Amino acid sequence: VLVVGNMNALNLLCLDAHDVAMEEEEEEPEMAATSYRQVGEWVQVGMVLPLLVFSPVIVGLWSSSGVVLGMLGACTGEVCDIAEAFSTASLGWVVPFTLIQAISVYLEVIQVHVWHVSAISVAFCFIGIFLNIVLVFGSSFLGIPWRGLGYRGIPVATSITQWLQLMVLSLLVWGRTTYIPAVARSWGGWSGSNLTWARAKHFLGPMSCLLYTSDAADEEDSVDLGGRRIIKKKKNERMYYSSMSYTKTIIALNVDQL
């Protein structure tokens, strides 16, 4: 849930940078190139930050889920042990799941291989089903005498499926035999300089999805995001009011929860 929620922030940040780049493409090609690069930079942030921030929480909770559930009175004895073994084995798919979500957002924003991603997801659903059957119930039906892993086979099968899907998606996007103009234009390669405190605050803060709602943003023509500047065009009314509407929605939700 934490990872998927942050993918929403990544989607909005990438869309804003991409929309600005498209508007600048005819008038200011050099600035457009910078804005296109920002899409790839935000994707790198979206791949790394959720793992750095939430992995300790996930590992801590899942590896001790039996103890936590026992303290809450949700289970006792062997049931708690089974729950802890299952959740601990599930840690293997957290990293590939996060990266797959970020890559999917990236391809959707730059409008490349959208149907390929869907086809790959469907194909790996069937692969996952097959692996679950084999790892849970064994491979006797294939003529191989093996009893399987029981319930532990479910998270193991999910982990294998997710890692394989990540490999296929990565080859599709960044494989040397594949040239995609939209990727070449928006991806400048991995760089630790993209992971700045300014970007982290925008991505993970309470209003991480918003670029144009601060007083400073209203008064200036650009917003500084740690070494890169996202230009705020006066004519870009749609992006501004979309962000304002999103702000009102989040505030309303927070007030209701209080």
PDB file of C-alpha atoms in Angstrom:
ATOM      1  CA  VAL A   1       0.000   0.000   0.000  1.00  0.00           C
ATOM      2  CA  LEU A   2       2.830   2.399   0.855  1.00  0.00           C
ATOM      3  CA  VAL A   3       4.604   1.707  -2.427  1.00  0.00           C
ATOM      4  CA  VAL A   4       1.473   2.034  -4.571  1.00  0.00           C
ATOM      5  CA  GLY A   5       0.610   5.320  -2.829  1.00  0.00           C
ATOM      6  CA  ASN A   6       4.005   6.760  -3.694  1.00  0.00           C
ATOM      7  CA  MET A   7       3.616   5.643  -7.299  1.00  0.00           C
ATOM      8  CA  ASN A   8       0.704   8.092  -7.489  1.00  0.00           C
ATOM      9  CA  ALA A   9       3.108  10.874  -6.505  1.00  0.00           C
ATOM     10  CA  LEU A  10       5.614   9.646  -9.093  1.00  0.00           C
ATOM     11  CA  ASN A  11       2.939   9.642 -11.790  1.00  0.00           C
ATOM     12  CA  LEU A  12       1.961  13.260 -11.121  1.00  0.00           C
ATOM     13  CA  LEU A  13       5.556  14.505 -10.945  1.00  0.00           C
ATOM     14  CA  CYS A  14       6.495  12.760 -14.191  1.00  0.00           C
ATOM     15  CA  LEU A  15       3.356  13.982 -15.942  1.00  0.00           C
ATOM     16  CA  ASP A  16       4.067  17.573 -14.925  1.00  0.00           C
ATOM     17  CA  ALA A  17       7.636  17.421 -16.251  1.00  0.00           C
ATOM     18  CA  HIS A  18       6.490  15.717 -19.468  1.00  0.00           C
ATOM     19  CA  ASP A  19       3.674  18.215 -20.089  1.00  0.00           C
ATOM     20  CA  VAL A  20       6.029  21.161 -19.580  1.00  0.00           C
ATOM     21  CA  ALA A  21       8.525  19.597 -21.991  1.00  0.00           C
ATOM     22  CA  MET A  22       5.869  19.171 -24.673  1.00  0.00           C
ATOM     23  CA  GLU A  23       4.869  22.819 -24.380  1.00  0.00           C
ATOM     24  CA  GLU A  24       8.480  23.969 -24.546  1.00  0.00           C
ATOM     25  CA  GLU A  25       9.403  21.723 -27.468  1.00  0.00           C
ATOM     26  CA  GLU A  26       8.478  24.214 -30.200  1.00  0.00           C
ATOM     27  CA  GLU A  27       9.492  27.440 -28.446  1.00  0.00           C
ATOM     28  CA  GLU A  28      12.499  26.457 -26.326  1.00  0.00           C
ATOM     29  CA  PRO A  29      14.033  23.156 -27.507  1.00  0.00           C
ATOM     30  CA  GLU A  30      16.932  23.366 -25.038  1.00  0.00           C
ATOM     31  CA  MET A  31      14.608  23.792 -22.075  1.00  0.00           C
ATOM     32  CA  ALA A  32      12.389  21.005 -23.425  1.00  0.00           C
ATOM     33  CA  ALA A  33      15.354  18.638 -23.423  1.00  0.00           C
ATOM     34  CA  THR A  34      15.983  19.469 -19.760  1.00  0.00           C
ATOM     35  CA  SER A  35      12.345  18.903 -18.849  1.00  0.00           C
ATOM     36  CA  TYR A  36      12.252  15.575 -20.683  1.00  0.00           C
ATOM     37  CA  ARG A  37      15.305  14.490 -18.699  1.00  0.00           C
ATOM     38  CA  GLN A  38      13.463  15.347 -15.498  1.00  0.00           C
ATOM     39  CA  VAL A  39      10.975  12.574 -16.247  1.00  0.00           C
ATOM     40  CA  GLY A  40      13.757   9.994 -16.061  1.00  0.00           C
ATOM     41  CA  GLU A  41      15.236  11.663 -13.001  1.00  0.00           C
ATOM     42  CA  TRP A  42      11.922  11.470 -11.145  1.00  0.00           C
ATOM     43  CA  VAL A  43      11.615   7.804 -12.127  1.00  0.00           C
ATOM     44  CA  GLN A  44      14.978   7.121 -10.508  1.00  0.00           C
ATOM     45  CA  VAL A  45      13.777   8.866  -7.362  1.00  0.00           C
ATOM     46  CA  GLY A  46      10.588   6.791  -7.468  1.00  0.00           C
ATOM     47  CA  MET A  47      12.599   3.588  -7.727  1.00  0.00           C
ATOM     48  CA  VAL A  48      15.017   4.292  -4.895  1.00  0.00           C
ATOM     49  CA  LEU A  49      13.245   6.391  -2.259  1.00  0.00           C
ATOM     50  CA  PRO A  50      10.310   4.069  -1.454  1.00  0.00           C
ATOM     51  CA  LEU A  51      12.748   1.209  -0.939  1.00  0.00           C
ATOM     52  CA  LEU A  52      15.049   3.269   1.291  1.00  0.00           C
ATOM     53  CA  VAL A  53      12.215   4.685   3.375  1.00  0.00           C
ATOM     54  CA  PHE A  54       9.751   1.823   3.616  1.00  0.00           C
ATOM     55  CA  SER A  55      11.938  -1.291   3.408  1.00  0.00           C
ATOM     56  CA  PRO A  56      13.002  -1.124   7.077  1.00  0.00           C
ATOM     57  CA  VAL A  57       9.347  -0.818   8.101  1.00  0.00           C
ATOM     58  CA  ILE A  58       8.249  -3.672   5.866  1.00  0.00           C
ATOM     59  CA  VAL A  59      11.127  -5.943   6.897  1.00  0.00           C
ATOM     60  CA  GLY A  60      10.559  -5.206  10.574  1.00  0.00           C
ATOM     61  CA  LEU A  61       6.821  -5.861  10.490  1.00  0.00           C
ATOM     62  CA  TRP A  62       6.787  -8.842   8.166  1.00  0.00           C
ATOM     63  CA  SER A  63       9.704 -10.665   9.783  1.00  0.00           C
ATOM     64  CA  SER A  64       8.026 -10.378  13.187  1.00  0.00           C
ATOM     65  CA  SER A  65       4.399 -10.583  12.062  1.00  0.00           C
ATOM     66  CA  GLY A  66       3.761 -13.648  14.223  1.00  0.00           C
ATOM     67  CA  VAL A  67       4.780 -11.779  17.357  1.00  0.00           C
ATOM     68  CA  VAL A  68       2.789  -8.685  16.377  1.00  0.00           C
ATOM     69  CA  LEU A  69      -0.347 -10.695  15.550  1.00  0.00           C
ATOM     70  CA  GLY A  70       0.029 -12.637  18.779  1.00  0.00           C
ATOM     71  CA  MET A  71       0.231  -9.425  20.811  1.00  0.00           C
ATOM     72  CA  LEU A  72      -2.901  -8.167  19.079  1.00  0.00           C
ATOM     73  CA  GLY A  73      -4.710 -11.399  19.832  1.00  0.00           C
ATOM     74  CA  ALA A  74      -5.220 -12.169  16.139  1.00  0.00           C
ATOM     75  CA  CYS A  75      -3.622 -15.623  16.357  1.00  0.00           C
ATOM     76  CA  THR A  76      -1.951 -18.040  18.718  1.00  0.00           C
ATOM     77  CA  GLY A  77       0.690 -20.736  18.622  1.00  0.00           C
ATOM     78  CA  GLU A  78       1.185 -22.511  15.309  1.00  0.00           C
ATOM     79  CA  VAL A  79      -1.031 -20.091  13.386  1.00  0.00           C
ATOM     80  CA  CYS A  80       1.251 -17.197  14.350  1.00  0.00           C
ATOM     81  CA  ASP A  81       4.294 -19.219  13.316  1.00  0.00           C
ATOM     82  CA  ILE A  82       2.739 -19.941   9.915  1.00  0.00           C
ATOM     83  CA  ALA A  83       1.843 -16.271   9.438  1.00  0.00           C
ATOM     84  CA  GLU A  84       5.393 -15.187  10.259  1.00  0.00           C
ATOM     85  CA  ALA A  85       6.959 -17.782   7.952  1.00  0.00           C
ATOM     86  CA  PHE A  86       4.650 -16.734   5.115  1.00  0.00           C
ATOM     87  CA  SER A  87       5.241 -12.991   5.512  1.00  0.00           C
ATOM     88  CA  THR A  88       9.003 -13.444   5.897  1.00  0.00           C
ATOM     89  CA  ALA A  89       9.134 -15.425   2.656  1.00  0.00           C
ATOM     90  CA  SER A  90       7.096 -12.653   1.012  1.00  0.00           C
ATOM     91  CA  LEU A  91       9.944 -10.172   1.500  1.00  0.00           C
ATOM     92  CA  GLY A  92      11.504 -11.511  -1.682  1.00  0.00           C
ATOM     93  CA  TRP A  93       9.010  -9.785  -3.980  1.00  0.00           C
ATOM     94  CA  VAL A  94       8.984  -6.311  -2.389  1.00  0.00           C
ATOM     95  CA  VAL A  95      11.935  -4.935  -4.397  1.00  0.00           C
ATOM     96  CA  PRO A  96      10.880  -6.191  -7.859  1.00  0.00           C
ATOM     97  CA  PHE A  97       7.278  -5.140  -7.223  1.00  0.00           C
ATOM     98  CA  THR A  98       8.371  -1.574  -6.437  1.00  0.00           C
ATOM     99  CA  LEU A  99      10.617  -1.341  -9.489  1.00  0.00           C
ATOM    100  CA  ILE A 100       7.952  -2.793 -11.797  1.00  0.00           C
ATOM    101  CA  GLN A 101       5.462  -0.190 -10.613  1.00  0.00           C
ATOM    102  CA  ALA A 102       7.942   2.645 -11.259  1.00  0.00           C
ATOM    103  CA  ILE A 103       8.815   1.366 -14.742  1.00  0.00           C
ATOM    104  CA  SER A 104       5.126   1.014 -15.592  1.00  0.00           C
ATOM    105  CA  VAL A 105       4.504   4.631 -14.554  1.00  0.00           C
ATOM    106  CA  TYR A 106       7.473   5.744 -16.649  1.00  0.00           C
ATOM    107  CA  LEU A 107       6.277   3.976 -19.793  1.00  0.00           C
ATOM    108  CA  GLU A 108       2.739   5.257 -19.318  1.00  0.00           C
ATOM    109  CA  VAL A 109       3.917   8.855 -19.007  1.00  0.00           C
ATOM    110  CA  ILE A 110       6.137   8.772 -22.093  1.00  0.00           C
ATOM    111  CA  GLN A 111       3.433   6.763 -23.893  1.00  0.00           C
ATOM    112  CA  VAL A 112       5.660   3.881 -24.931  1.00  0.00           C
ATOM    113  CA  HIS A 113       4.971   0.129 -24.901  1.00  0.00           C
ATOM    114  CA  VAL A 114       1.778   0.558 -22.846  1.00  0.00           C
ATOM    115  CA  TRP A 115       0.155  -2.487 -24.432  1.00  0.00           C
ATOM    116  CA  HIS A 116       3.422  -4.411 -24.153  1.00  0.00           C
ATOM    117  CA  VAL A 117       3.356  -3.873 -20.388  1.00  0.00           C
ATOM    118  CA  SER A 118      -0.218  -5.162 -20.219  1.00  0.00           C
ATOM    119  CA  ALA A 119       0.679  -8.202 -22.324  1.00  0.00           C
ATOM    120  CA  ILE A 120       3.706  -8.944 -20.142  1.00  0.00           C
ATOM    121  CA  SER A 121       1.573  -8.653 -16.992  1.00  0.00           C
ATOM    122  CA  VAL A 122      -1.024 -11.088 -18.373  1.00  0.00           C
ATOM    123  CA  ALA A 123       1.678 -13.540 -19.477  1.00  0.00           C
ATOM    124  CA  PHE A 124       3.298 -13.517 -16.042  1.00  0.00           C
ATOM    125  CA  CYS A 125      -0.073 -14.090 -14.381  1.00  0.00           C
ATOM    126  CA  PHE A 126      -0.161 -17.483 -16.095  1.00  0.00           C
ATOM    127  CA  ILE A 127       3.489 -18.092 -15.251  1.00  0.00           C
ATOM    128  CA  GLY A 128       2.729 -17.245 -11.627  1.00  0.00           C
ATOM    129  CA  ILE A 129      -0.202 -19.664 -11.543  1.00  0.00           C
ATOM    130  CA  PHE A 130       1.974 -22.482 -12.891  1.00  0.00           C
ATOM    131  CA  LEU A 131       4.781 -21.756 -10.423  1.00  0.00           C
ATOM    132  CA  ASN A 132       2.305 -21.661  -7.537  1.00  0.00           C
ATOM    133  CA  ILE A 133       0.942 -25.086  -8.467  1.00  0.00           C
ATOM    134  CA  VAL A 134       4.425 -26.589  -8.735  1.00  0.00           C
ATOM    135  CA  LEU A 135       5.938 -24.972  -5.644  1.00  0.00           C
ATOM    136  CA  VAL A 136       2.897 -25.511  -3.419  1.00  0.00           C
ATOM    137  CA  PHE A 137       1.708 -28.996  -4.468  1.00  0.00           C
ATOM    138  CA  GLY A 138       4.896 -30.398  -5.975  1.00  0.00           C
ATOM    139  CA  SER A 139       5.821 -31.610  -9.432  1.00  0.00           C
ATOM    140  CA  SER A 140       4.512 -35.168  -9.374  1.00  0.00           C
ATOM    141  CA  PHE A 141       2.093 -34.377 -12.197  1.00  0.00           C
ATOM    142  CA  LEU A 142       5.153 -33.555 -14.339  1.00  0.00           C
ATOM    143  CA  GLY A 143       6.720 -36.899 -13.574  1.00  0.00           C
ATOM    144  CA  ILE A 144       9.233 -35.371 -11.160  1.00  0.00           C
ATOM    145  CA  PRO A 145       9.018 -36.784  -7.622  1.00  0.00           C
ATOM    146  CA  TRP A 146       8.951 -33.659  -5.459  1.00  0.00           C
ATOM    147  CA  ARG A 147       6.377 -32.812  -2.786  1.00  0.00           C
ATOM    148  CA  GLY A 148       6.566 -29.023  -2.991  1.00  0.00           C
ATOM    149  CA  LEU A 149       6.923 -26.369  -0.291  1.00  0.00           C
ATOM    150  CA  GLY A 150       3.335 -26.176   0.883  1.00  0.00           C
ATOM    151  CA  TYR A 151       2.055 -22.721   1.803  1.00  0.00           C
ATOM    152  CA  ARG A 152       5.604 -21.346   1.680  1.00  0.00           C
ATOM    153  CA  GLY A 153       5.588 -21.962  -2.049  1.00  0.00           C
ATOM    154  CA  ILE A 154       3.102 -19.117  -2.620  1.00  0.00           C
ATOM    155  CA  PRO A 155       5.431 -16.209  -1.695  1.00  0.00           C
ATOM    156  CA  VAL A 156       8.377 -18.003  -3.321  1.00  0.00           C
ATOM    157  CA  ALA A 157       6.431 -18.336  -6.582  1.00  0.00           C
ATOM    158  CA  THR A 158       5.399 -14.683  -6.377  1.00  0.00           C
ATOM    159  CA  SER A 159       9.013 -13.600  -5.835  1.00  0.00           C
ATOM    160  CA  ILE A 160      10.279 -15.613  -8.807  1.00  0.00           C
ATOM    161  CA  THR A 161       7.493 -14.261 -11.021  1.00  0.00           C
ATOM    162  CA  GLN A 162       8.123 -10.659 -10.003  1.00  0.00           C
ATOM    163  CA  TRP A 163      11.889 -10.871 -10.565  1.00  0.00           C
ATOM    164  CA  LEU A 164      11.414 -12.465 -13.998  1.00  0.00           C
ATOM    165  CA  GLN A 165       8.861  -9.809 -14.950  1.00  0.00           C
ATOM    166  CA  LEU A 166      11.267  -7.072 -13.851  1.00  0.00           C
ATOM    167  CA  MET A 167      14.018  -8.548 -16.018  1.00  0.00           C
ATOM    168  CA  VAL A 168      11.744  -8.669 -19.076  1.00  0.00           C
ATOM    169  CA  LEU A 169      10.537  -5.080 -18.564  1.00  0.00           C
ATOM    170  CA  SER A 170      14.088  -3.822 -18.068  1.00  0.00           C
ATOM    171  CA  LEU A 171      15.246  -5.498 -21.280  1.00  0.00           C
ATOM    172  CA  LEU A 172      12.248  -4.072 -23.120  1.00  0.00           C
ATOM    173  CA  VAL A 173      13.018  -0.516 -22.023  1.00  0.00           C
ATOM    174  CA  TRP A 174      16.809  -0.416 -21.756  1.00  0.00           C
ATOM    175  CA  GLY A 175      17.930  -3.411 -23.810  1.00  0.00           C
ATOM    176  CA  ARG A 176      20.793  -2.541 -26.142  1.00  0.00           C
ATOM    177  CA  THR A 177      19.041  -4.101 -29.128  1.00  0.00           C
ATOM    178  CA  THR A 178      16.009  -1.865 -28.633  1.00  0.00           C
ATOM    179  CA  TYR A 179      16.095   1.819 -29.503  1.00  0.00           C
ATOM    180  CA  ILE A 180      13.175   3.859 -28.213  1.00  0.00           C
ATOM    181  CA  PRO A 181      13.396   7.612 -29.005  1.00  0.00           C
ATOM    182  CA  ALA A 182      11.159   8.574 -26.065  1.00  0.00           C
ATOM    183  CA  VAL A 183      13.402   6.635 -23.664  1.00  0.00           C
ATOM    184  CA  ALA A 184      16.606   8.053 -25.161  1.00  0.00           C
ATOM    185  CA  ARG A 185      15.179  11.559 -24.789  1.00  0.00           C
ATOM    186  CA  SER A 186      13.977  11.185 -21.203  1.00  0.00           C
ATOM    187  CA  TRP A 187      16.535   8.826 -19.661  1.00  0.00           C
ATOM    188  CA  GLY A 188      19.971  10.274 -18.970  1.00  0.00           C
ATOM    189  CA  GLY A 189      21.376   7.267 -17.147  1.00  0.00           C
ATOM    190  CA  TRP A 190      21.676   6.500 -13.455  1.00  0.00           C
ATOM    191  CA  SER A 191      23.075   9.271 -11.283  1.00  0.00           C
ATOM    192  CA  GLY A 192      23.207   9.678  -7.527  1.00  0.00           C
ATOM    193  CA  SER A 193      22.872  13.435  -7.994  1.00  0.00           C
ATOM    194  CA  ASN A 194      19.190  12.928  -8.856  1.00  0.00           C
ATOM    195  CA  LEU A 195      18.487  11.785  -5.311  1.00  0.00           C
ATOM    196  CA  THR A 196      18.500  15.129  -3.481  1.00  0.00           C
ATOM    197  CA  TRP A 197      16.809  16.300  -0.301  1.00  0.00           C
ATOM    198  CA  ALA A 198      14.692  18.745  -2.305  1.00  0.00           C
ATOM    199  CA  ARG A 199      13.365  15.948  -4.512  1.00  0.00           C
ATOM    200  CA  ALA A 200      12.823  13.695  -1.501  1.00  0.00           C
ATOM    201  CA  LYS A 201      10.661  16.329   0.200  1.00  0.00           C
ATOM    202  CA  HIS A 202       8.527  16.764  -2.907  1.00  0.00           C
ATOM    203  CA  PHE A 203       8.170  13.029  -3.352  1.00  0.00           C
ATOM    204  CA  LEU A 204       7.610  11.897   0.230  1.00  0.00           C
ATOM    205  CA  GLY A 205       6.249  14.991   1.976  1.00  0.00           C
ATOM    206  CA  PRO A 206       2.591  15.494   2.945  1.00  0.00           C
ATOM    207  CA  MET A 207       2.062  17.354  -0.331  1.00  0.00           C
ATOM    208  CA  SER A 208       4.655  15.373  -2.291  1.00  0.00           C
ATOM    209  CA  CYS A 209       2.567  15.338  -5.455  1.00  0.00           C
ATOM    210  CA  LEU A 210       2.284  19.104  -5.710  1.00  0.00           C
ATOM    211  CA  LEU A 211       4.697  21.387  -7.554  1.00  0.00           C
ATOM    212  CA  TYR A 212       2.846  24.653  -7.836  1.00  0.00           C
ATOM    213  CA  THR A 213       0.935  25.277  -4.628  1.00  0.00           C
ATOM    214  CA  SER A 214       3.438  27.153  -2.459  1.00  0.00           C
ATOM    215  CA  ASP A 215       3.461  30.945  -2.181  1.00  0.00           C
ATOM    216  CA  ALA A 216       6.927  31.046  -3.732  1.00  0.00           C
ATOM    217  CA  ALA A 217       5.713  29.067  -6.725  1.00  0.00           C
ATOM    218  CA  ASP A 218       2.801  31.479  -7.193  1.00  0.00           C
ATOM    219  CA  GLU A 219       5.118  34.488  -7.237  1.00  0.00           C
ATOM    220  CA  GLU A 220       7.931  33.098  -9.405  1.00  0.00           C
ATOM    221  CA  ASP A 221       8.116  31.675 -12.897  1.00  0.00           C
ATOM    222  CA  SER A 222       9.927  28.515 -11.836  1.00  0.00           C
ATOM    223  CA  VAL A 223      10.338  26.133  -8.939  1.00  0.00           C
ATOM    224  CA  ASP A 224      13.797  24.967  -7.913  1.00  0.00           C
ATOM    225  CA  LEU A 225      13.969  21.233  -7.285  1.00  0.00           C
ATOM    226  CA  GLY A 226      17.567  20.704  -6.274  1.00  0.00           C
ATOM    227  CA  GLY A 227      19.718  21.689  -9.230  1.00  0.00           C
ATOM    228  CA  ARG A 228      16.994  21.349 -11.861  1.00  0.00           C
ATOM    229  CA  ARG A 229      14.222  23.815 -12.503  1.00  0.00           C
ATOM    230  CA  ILE A 230      10.742  22.931 -13.608  1.00  0.00           C
ATOM    231  CA  ILE A 231       9.400  25.904 -15.535  1.00  0.00           C
ATOM    232  CA  LYS A 232       5.946  27.059 -14.597  1.00  0.00           C
ATOM    233  CA  LYS A 233       4.359  28.564 -17.670  1.00  0.00           C
ATOM    234  CA  LYS A 234       1.614  31.115 -17.218  1.00  0.00           C
ATOM    235  CA  LYS A 235      -0.302  29.463 -20.016  1.00  0.00           C
ATOM    236  CA  ASN A 236      -0.126  26.093 -18.278  1.00  0.00           C
ATOM    237  CA  GLU A 237      -3.462  26.640 -16.549  1.00  0.00           C
ATOM    238  CA  ARG A 238      -4.454  22.996 -16.639  1.00  0.00           C
ATOM    239  CA  MET A 239      -1.508  21.806 -14.579  1.00  0.00           C
ATOM    240  CA  TYR A 240      -1.889  24.598 -12.025  1.00  0.00           C
ATOM    241  CA  TYR A 241      -5.576  24.152 -11.393  1.00  0.00           C
ATOM    242  CA  SER A 242      -5.227  20.360 -11.452  1.00  0.00           C
ATOM    243  CA  SER A 243      -2.682  20.608  -8.630  1.00  0.00           C
ATOM    244  CA  MET A 244      -4.890  23.063  -6.707  1.00  0.00           C
ATOM    245  CA  SER A 245      -7.839  20.691  -7.019  1.00  0.00           C
ATOM    246  CA  TYR A 246      -5.664  17.830  -5.769  1.00  0.00           C
ATOM    247  CA  THR A 247      -4.572  19.963  -2.802  1.00  0.00           C
ATOM    248  CA  LYS A 248      -8.184  20.691  -1.800  1.00  0.00           C
ATOM    249  CA  THR A 249      -9.017  16.997  -2.042  1.00  0.00           C
ATOM    250  CA  ILE A 250      -6.096  15.949   0.192  1.00  0.00           C
ATOM    251  CA  ILE A 251      -6.895  18.662   2.767  1.00  0.00           C
ATOM    252  CA  ALA A 252     -10.540  17.603   2.824  1.00  0.00           C
ATOM    253  CA  LEU A 253      -9.565  13.975   3.369  1.00  0.00           C
ATOM    254  CA  ASN A 254      -7.190  14.904   6.206  1.00  0.00           C
ATOM    255  CA  VAL A 255      -9.887  17.029   7.905  1.00  0.00           C
ATOM    256  CA  ASP A 256     -12.380  14.155   7.661  1.00  0.00           C
ATOM    257  CA  GLN A 257      -9.882  11.769   9.224  1.00  0.00           C
ATOM    258  CA  LEU A 258      -9.313  14.155  12.131  1.00  0.00           C
TER     259      LEU A 258
END
